[in-house]
Short mmCIF file of C-alpha atoms and ligand atoms in Angstrom, two decimals:
data_model
loop_
_atom_site.label_atom_id
_atom_site.label_comp_id
_atom_site.label_asym_id
_atom_site.label_seq_id
_atom_site.Cartn_x
_atom_site.Cartn_y
_atom_site.Cartn_z
CA VAL A 1 -64.61 77.97 -25.97
CA VAL A 2 -67.12 78.33 -23.14
CA VAL A 3 -66.43 82.06 -22.58
CA GLY A 4 -64.32 84.10 -25.01
CA PRO A 5 -63.15 87.71 -24.73
CA GLY A 6 -65.08 90.04 -22.43
CA ASP A 7 -64.90 88.42 -19.01
CA ASP A 8 -62.01 88.32 -16.52
CA CYS A 9 -60.61 85.08 -18.02
CA ALA A 10 -61.37 82.93 -21.02
CA VAL A 11 -63.13 79.69 -20.03
CA LEU A 12 -62.23 76.60 -22.07
CA ASP A 13 -63.53 73.06 -22.21
CA LEU A 14 -60.53 70.88 -23.05
CA GLY A 15 -62.42 67.63 -22.74
CA ASN A 16 -62.15 67.09 -19.00
CA ALA A 17 -65.71 66.61 -17.77
CA ARG A 18 -64.91 67.69 -14.21
CA ASP A 19 -63.10 71.00 -14.75
CA SER A 20 -63.16 73.97 -17.07
CA ILE A 21 -59.84 75.65 -17.84
CA LEU A 22 -59.34 79.36 -17.11
CA PHE A 23 -56.84 81.21 -19.29
CA LYS A 24 -55.56 84.75 -18.80
CA THR A 25 -52.66 86.92 -19.90
CA ASP A 26 -51.56 90.24 -18.43
CA ALA A 27 -48.53 92.51 -18.88
CA VAL A 28 -46.84 95.16 -16.75
CA VAL A 29 -44.80 97.82 -18.53
CA GLU A 30 -42.12 100.15 -17.20
CA GLY A 31 -43.38 103.74 -17.14
CA ILE A 32 -47.02 102.61 -16.94
CA HIS A 33 -47.38 99.97 -14.20
CA PHE A 34 -44.08 100.61 -12.42
CA THR A 35 -41.13 103.00 -12.62
CA ALA A 36 -37.33 102.81 -12.53
CA GLU A 37 -37.61 103.45 -8.77
CA THR A 38 -40.02 100.58 -8.01
CA PRO A 39 -38.36 97.84 -5.90
CA PRO A 40 -37.79 94.93 -8.33
CA GLU A 41 -39.41 92.32 -6.04
CA LYS A 42 -42.62 94.34 -6.14
CA ILE A 43 -42.54 94.53 -9.95
CA GLY A 44 -42.34 90.73 -10.21
CA ARG A 45 -44.99 90.26 -7.57
CA LYS A 46 -47.38 92.62 -9.34
CA ALA A 47 -46.82 90.93 -12.72
CA LEU A 48 -48.25 87.67 -11.33
CA ALA A 49 -50.72 89.18 -8.85
CA ARG A 50 -52.70 90.87 -11.64
CA PRO A 51 -53.63 87.70 -13.57
CA LEU A 52 -54.12 85.88 -10.24
CA SER A 53 -56.75 88.49 -9.41
CA ASP A 54 -58.54 87.58 -12.66
CA ILE A 55 -58.50 83.88 -11.75
CA ALA A 56 -60.02 84.92 -8.40
CA ALA A 57 -62.62 86.89 -10.37
CA MET A 58 -63.88 83.57 -11.79
CA ALA A 59 -63.64 81.81 -8.38
CA GLY A 60 -60.92 79.65 -9.93
CA ILE A 61 -57.83 77.83 -8.68
CA PRO A 62 -54.57 78.92 -10.35
CA GLY A 63 -52.25 76.26 -11.76
CA ALA A 64 -49.34 77.19 -14.03
CA ALA A 65 -47.82 80.23 -15.70
CA LEU A 66 -45.55 81.18 -18.58
CA VAL A 67 -43.48 84.32 -18.01
CA THR A 68 -42.17 86.47 -20.87
CA ILE A 69 -39.81 89.27 -19.97
CA GLY A 70 -38.56 92.04 -22.26
CA LEU A 71 -35.32 93.75 -21.26
CA PRO A 72 -33.32 96.69 -22.63
CA LYS A 73 -29.82 95.77 -23.87
CA ASP A 74 -28.11 97.41 -20.87
CA TYR A 75 -30.31 95.74 -18.23
CA ASP A 76 -29.22 95.44 -14.61
CA LEU A 77 -28.91 91.74 -13.73
CA GLU A 78 -29.59 92.36 -10.05
CA ARG A 79 -32.84 94.12 -10.87
CA VAL A 80 -33.97 91.21 -13.07
CA GLU A 81 -33.10 88.71 -10.35
CA GLY A 82 -35.15 90.80 -7.92
CA ILE A 83 -38.12 90.74 -10.29
CA TYR A 84 -37.97 86.93 -10.44
CA ARG A 85 -37.59 86.70 -6.66
CA GLY A 86 -40.83 88.65 -6.17
CA LEU A 87 -42.63 86.67 -8.84
CA ASN A 88 -41.47 83.28 -7.55
CA ALA A 89 -42.37 84.10 -3.94
CA LEU A 90 -45.97 84.88 -4.92
CA ALA A 91 -46.07 81.80 -7.19
CA ARG A 92 -45.12 79.60 -4.21
CA GLU A 93 -47.72 81.27 -2.01
CA TYR A 94 -50.52 80.47 -4.49
CA ASP A 95 -49.15 77.13 -5.69
CA VAL A 96 -48.50 78.34 -9.24
CA ALA A 97 -45.88 76.42 -11.25
CA ILE A 98 -43.73 78.63 -13.50
CA VAL A 99 -43.36 76.24 -16.43
CA GLY A 100 -41.49 78.31 -18.99
CA GLY A 101 -41.58 81.51 -20.96
CA GLU A 102 -39.23 83.66 -22.97
CA THR A 103 -36.69 86.42 -22.58
CA THR A 104 -36.58 89.02 -25.32
CA THR A 105 -35.03 92.42 -25.97
CA ASN A 106 -37.08 95.59 -25.61
CA PRO A 107 -35.31 98.93 -26.14
CA GLY A 108 -38.07 100.91 -24.39
CA GLY A 109 -37.63 99.44 -20.89
CA ILE A 110 -38.71 96.36 -18.98
CA PHE A 111 -42.00 94.58 -19.55
CA ILE A 112 -43.25 91.33 -18.07
CA SER A 113 -46.09 89.34 -19.57
CA VAL A 114 -47.62 86.46 -17.61
CA ALA A 115 -49.97 83.89 -19.16
CA LEU A 116 -51.76 82.00 -16.40
CA LEU A 117 -53.82 78.81 -16.44
CA GLY A 118 -56.34 77.92 -13.77
CA LYS A 119 -59.32 75.69 -13.31
CA VAL A 120 -62.84 75.78 -12.00
CA ALA A 121 -65.37 72.95 -11.57
CA SER A 122 -67.44 72.65 -14.76
CA GLY A 123 -70.62 74.69 -14.53
CA LYS A 124 -69.35 76.56 -11.45
CA THR A 125 -67.75 79.45 -13.34
CA LEU A 126 -68.83 82.83 -11.99
CA LEU A 127 -69.24 85.36 -14.78
CA ARG A 128 -70.12 89.04 -15.04
CA ARG A 129 -73.43 88.42 -16.73
CA GLY A 130 -75.58 86.85 -13.99
CA ALA A 131 -76.67 89.89 -11.93
CA GLN A 132 -80.43 90.05 -11.30
CA PRO A 133 -82.78 92.83 -10.14
CA GLY A 134 -82.96 92.74 -6.35
CA ASP A 135 -79.39 91.45 -5.93
CA ALA A 136 -77.26 93.07 -3.25
CA ILE A 137 -73.92 94.43 -4.52
CA PHE A 138 -70.82 93.68 -2.44
CA VAL A 139 -67.19 94.69 -2.55
CA THR A 140 -64.20 93.40 -0.56
CA GLY A 141 -61.54 95.61 1.02
CA THR A 142 -61.33 99.38 0.55
CA LEU A 143 -61.19 101.38 -2.67
CA GLY A 144 -59.27 104.32 -4.13
CA GLY A 145 -55.76 105.70 -3.84
CA SER A 146 -54.14 102.42 -4.91
CA LEU A 147 -51.36 104.29 -6.71
CA TYR A 148 -50.08 105.53 -3.34
CA GLY A 149 -48.99 102.01 -2.44
CA LYS A 150 -51.50 99.17 -2.64
CA HIS A 151 -51.09 98.58 -6.40
CA LEU A 152 -47.70 96.99 -5.65
CA ASP A 153 -48.77 95.01 -2.57
CA PHE A 154 -52.37 93.89 -3.10
CA GLU A 155 -53.35 90.35 -2.18
CA PRO A 156 -55.20 88.52 -4.98
CA ARG A 157 -58.54 87.40 -3.49
CA ILE A 158 -58.18 83.74 -4.51
CA ARG A 159 -59.09 82.26 -1.11
CA GLU A 160 -61.93 84.69 -0.50
CA ALA A 161 -63.48 84.04 -3.93
CA GLN A 162 -63.37 80.28 -3.41
CA TRP A 163 -64.90 80.61 0.02
CA LEU A 164 -67.67 82.83 -1.36
CA ALA A 165 -68.44 80.57 -4.32
CA GLY A 166 -68.47 77.48 -2.12
CA ARG A 167 -70.94 78.82 0.44
CA PHE A 168 -73.15 81.39 -1.26
CA HIS A 169 -75.12 81.56 -4.46
CA LEU A 170 -73.31 84.41 -6.21
CA HIS A 171 -75.00 85.67 -9.38
CA SER A 172 -72.04 87.63 -10.78
CA LEU A 173 -68.41 88.20 -9.87
CA MET A 174 -65.45 90.18 -11.20
CA ASP A 175 -62.34 91.93 -9.88
CA ILE A 176 -62.01 95.70 -9.82
CA SER A 177 -59.05 96.77 -11.93
CA ASP A 178 -60.31 99.96 -13.63
CA GLY A 179 -62.31 101.52 -10.80
CA LEU A 180 -65.58 100.53 -9.12
CA ALA A 181 -67.90 102.64 -11.30
CA GLY A 182 -66.43 101.52 -14.62
CA ASP A 183 -66.17 97.87 -13.63
CA LEU A 184 -69.65 97.67 -12.10
CA ARG A 185 -70.88 99.02 -15.41
CA HIS A 186 -69.40 95.90 -17.07
CA ILE A 187 -71.57 93.69 -14.82
CA LEU A 188 -74.64 95.85 -15.51
CA LYS A 189 -74.09 95.79 -19.26
CA ALA A 190 -73.40 92.05 -19.40
CA SER A 191 -76.47 91.34 -17.25
CA GLY A 192 -78.86 93.87 -18.85
CA VAL A 193 -79.65 95.58 -15.52
CA GLY A 194 -78.95 98.84 -13.63
CA ALA A 195 -77.80 99.65 -10.11
CA GLU A 196 -78.15 102.11 -7.29
CA LEU A 197 -75.20 102.62 -4.95
CA HIS A 198 -75.25 104.16 -1.47
CA ALA A 199 -72.49 106.75 -1.22
CA SER A 200 -72.10 106.30 2.53
CA ALA A 201 -71.60 102.52 2.17
CA ILE A 202 -68.69 102.70 -0.27
CA PRO A 203 -65.50 101.68 1.57
CA ILE A 204 -63.02 104.48 0.91
CA SER A 205 -59.35 103.62 1.50
CA ARG A 206 -57.18 105.44 4.00
CA GLU A 207 -54.86 106.48 1.14
CA ALA A 208 -57.70 108.11 -0.81
CA LYS A 209 -58.77 110.04 2.29
CA LEU A 210 -55.25 111.06 3.28
CA HIS A 211 -54.34 112.16 -0.19
CA ALA A 212 -57.47 114.26 -0.65
CA ARG A 213 -56.58 116.05 2.57
CA SER A 214 -52.90 116.63 1.83
CA SER A 215 -53.04 117.60 -1.83
CA GLY A 216 -55.14 120.42 -3.24
CA ASN A 217 -55.76 118.93 -6.68
CA ALA A 218 -56.49 115.35 -5.59
CA LYS A 219 -59.92 113.83 -6.27
CA PRO A 220 -62.44 113.95 -3.44
CA PRO A 221 -62.20 110.59 -1.58
CA LEU A 222 -65.55 109.27 -2.87
CA ALA A 223 -64.60 110.04 -6.49
CA ALA A 224 -61.25 108.29 -5.92
CA ALA A 225 -63.04 105.20 -4.57
CA LEU A 226 -65.39 105.19 -7.57
CA THR A 227 -62.87 105.84 -10.34
CA ASP A 228 -59.26 105.08 -9.30
CA GLY A 229 -57.88 101.92 -10.90
CA GLU A 230 -55.87 98.97 -9.60
CA ASP A 231 -57.89 98.16 -6.47
CA PHE A 232 -57.96 94.42 -7.31
CA GLU A 233 -60.83 93.77 -4.94
CA LEU A 234 -63.80 91.47 -5.63
CA LEU A 235 -67.08 92.93 -6.83
CA PHE A 236 -70.07 90.60 -6.78
CA THR A 237 -73.84 90.34 -6.52
CA LEU A 238 -76.09 87.80 -4.83
CA PRO A 239 -79.76 87.58 -3.76
CA SER A 240 -80.37 90.19 -1.06
CA SER A 241 -81.82 87.48 1.22
CA GLN A 242 -78.24 86.17 1.56
CA ALA A 243 -76.72 89.54 2.44
CA VAL A 244 -76.98 89.33 6.24
CA PRO A 245 -75.91 85.65 6.51
CA LEU A 246 -72.97 86.48 4.24
CA LEU A 247 -71.85 89.46 6.33
CA ASP A 248 -72.03 87.39 9.52
CA ALA A 249 -70.12 84.41 8.09
CA TRP A 250 -67.53 86.67 6.45
CA LYS A 251 -66.79 88.51 9.70
CA ALA A 252 -66.14 85.19 11.42
CA HIS A 253 -63.96 83.83 8.59
CA PHE A 254 -62.06 86.91 7.35
CA PRO A 255 -62.04 89.26 10.35
CA ALA A 256 -59.23 91.38 8.89
CA ILE A 257 -60.83 92.02 5.49
CA ARG A 258 -63.66 94.47 5.12
CA LEU A 259 -66.77 93.38 3.21
CA SER A 260 -69.31 96.05 2.26
CA CYS A 261 -72.81 95.92 0.85
CA ILE A 262 -72.75 99.02 -1.36
CA GLY A 263 -76.11 98.97 -3.14
CA LYS A 264 -78.63 97.04 -5.12
CA ILE A 265 -79.25 95.83 -8.67
CA HIS A 266 -82.33 97.36 -10.37
CA GLN A 267 -84.25 96.58 -13.50
CA THR A 268 -83.88 100.18 -14.76
CA PRO A 269 -80.60 100.45 -16.72
CA GLY A 270 -77.89 102.91 -15.68
CA LEU A 271 -75.72 103.49 -12.65
CA ARG A 272 -76.98 105.80 -9.92
CA ILE A 273 -75.63 106.84 -6.54
CA ARG A 274 -77.66 107.98 -3.55
CA ASP A 275 -76.32 110.43 -0.98
CA LYS A 276 -77.75 112.95 1.47
CA SER A 277 -78.75 115.32 -1.33
CA GLY A 278 -80.60 112.69 -3.37
CA ILE A 279 -79.87 110.43 -6.32
CA ARG A 280 -77.25 111.28 -8.92
CA THR A 281 -76.31 109.45 -12.10
CA LEU A 282 -72.74 108.41 -12.81
CA ASN A 283 -71.53 109.19 -16.33
CA ASP A 284 -69.37 107.04 -18.59
CA HIS A 285 -66.12 108.09 -16.95
CA GLY A 286 -67.42 107.33 -13.50
CA TYR A 287 -67.56 110.95 -12.37
CA VAL A 288 -70.44 112.21 -10.32
CA HIS A 289 -72.57 114.99 -11.75
CA LEU A 290 -75.78 116.41 -10.42
CA SER A 291 -78.89 115.11 -12.10
MG1 MG B 1 -60.46 91.51 -14.25
#
């Protein structure tokens, strides 16, 4: 065991000198990750996209998956076929072999559990624990409001992570599944550092902005971008001297995907955010309060 629990995937040395094995399992459950109204293809797609995002979070290459599905006794065969269609289409897109699994009964509704194997060149694994004071903090895509659509359609950042790891000296990398503030805190804790974010640099999604406008009790857009879950974007740090070359190269290579430098790693522990009114601290739940 090279890396056990606590990072995006387990990292294993199975005796092959060239590659380390990445191992991840993830489940989606009816009523929590999808509903009876969710199109079945999107359920199957999401079930595989989630662990794929964790392979991306280690800059790995996915390989093979086992799929376990739990079904109520009165399941709808067409719905189950739709789930597999969505899952298989994404598997083909990312060259993942579905090599087995299990079907079981679950009276409470449908669940799908995917165990995914991947690989990464030995010694090239990108973990959460490498962030260093002075690092620039980057995030791909836009954040917040995922529950209004993106959580069923997100693209796992496999290609982007491999491109990044191959060209730049990343110090830490993870995917954002529980919200930027909470997940960045994992990097800070694992690395023994703190961070300061720039509120104006945080890429807020269209959905988070639209929803804040249309619904009275929605979170303000910045809070949504900091705390909403299921963004499945990459969060990483690298020496700030590489920030400008990275932004230039990224724009040329991935013109359709936003890349934002959102702040800097500091020696002082804790997570802070700077806006027009000054610096605030972010508490354990990610919410902004005045300091
Ligand atoms: Mg993850």
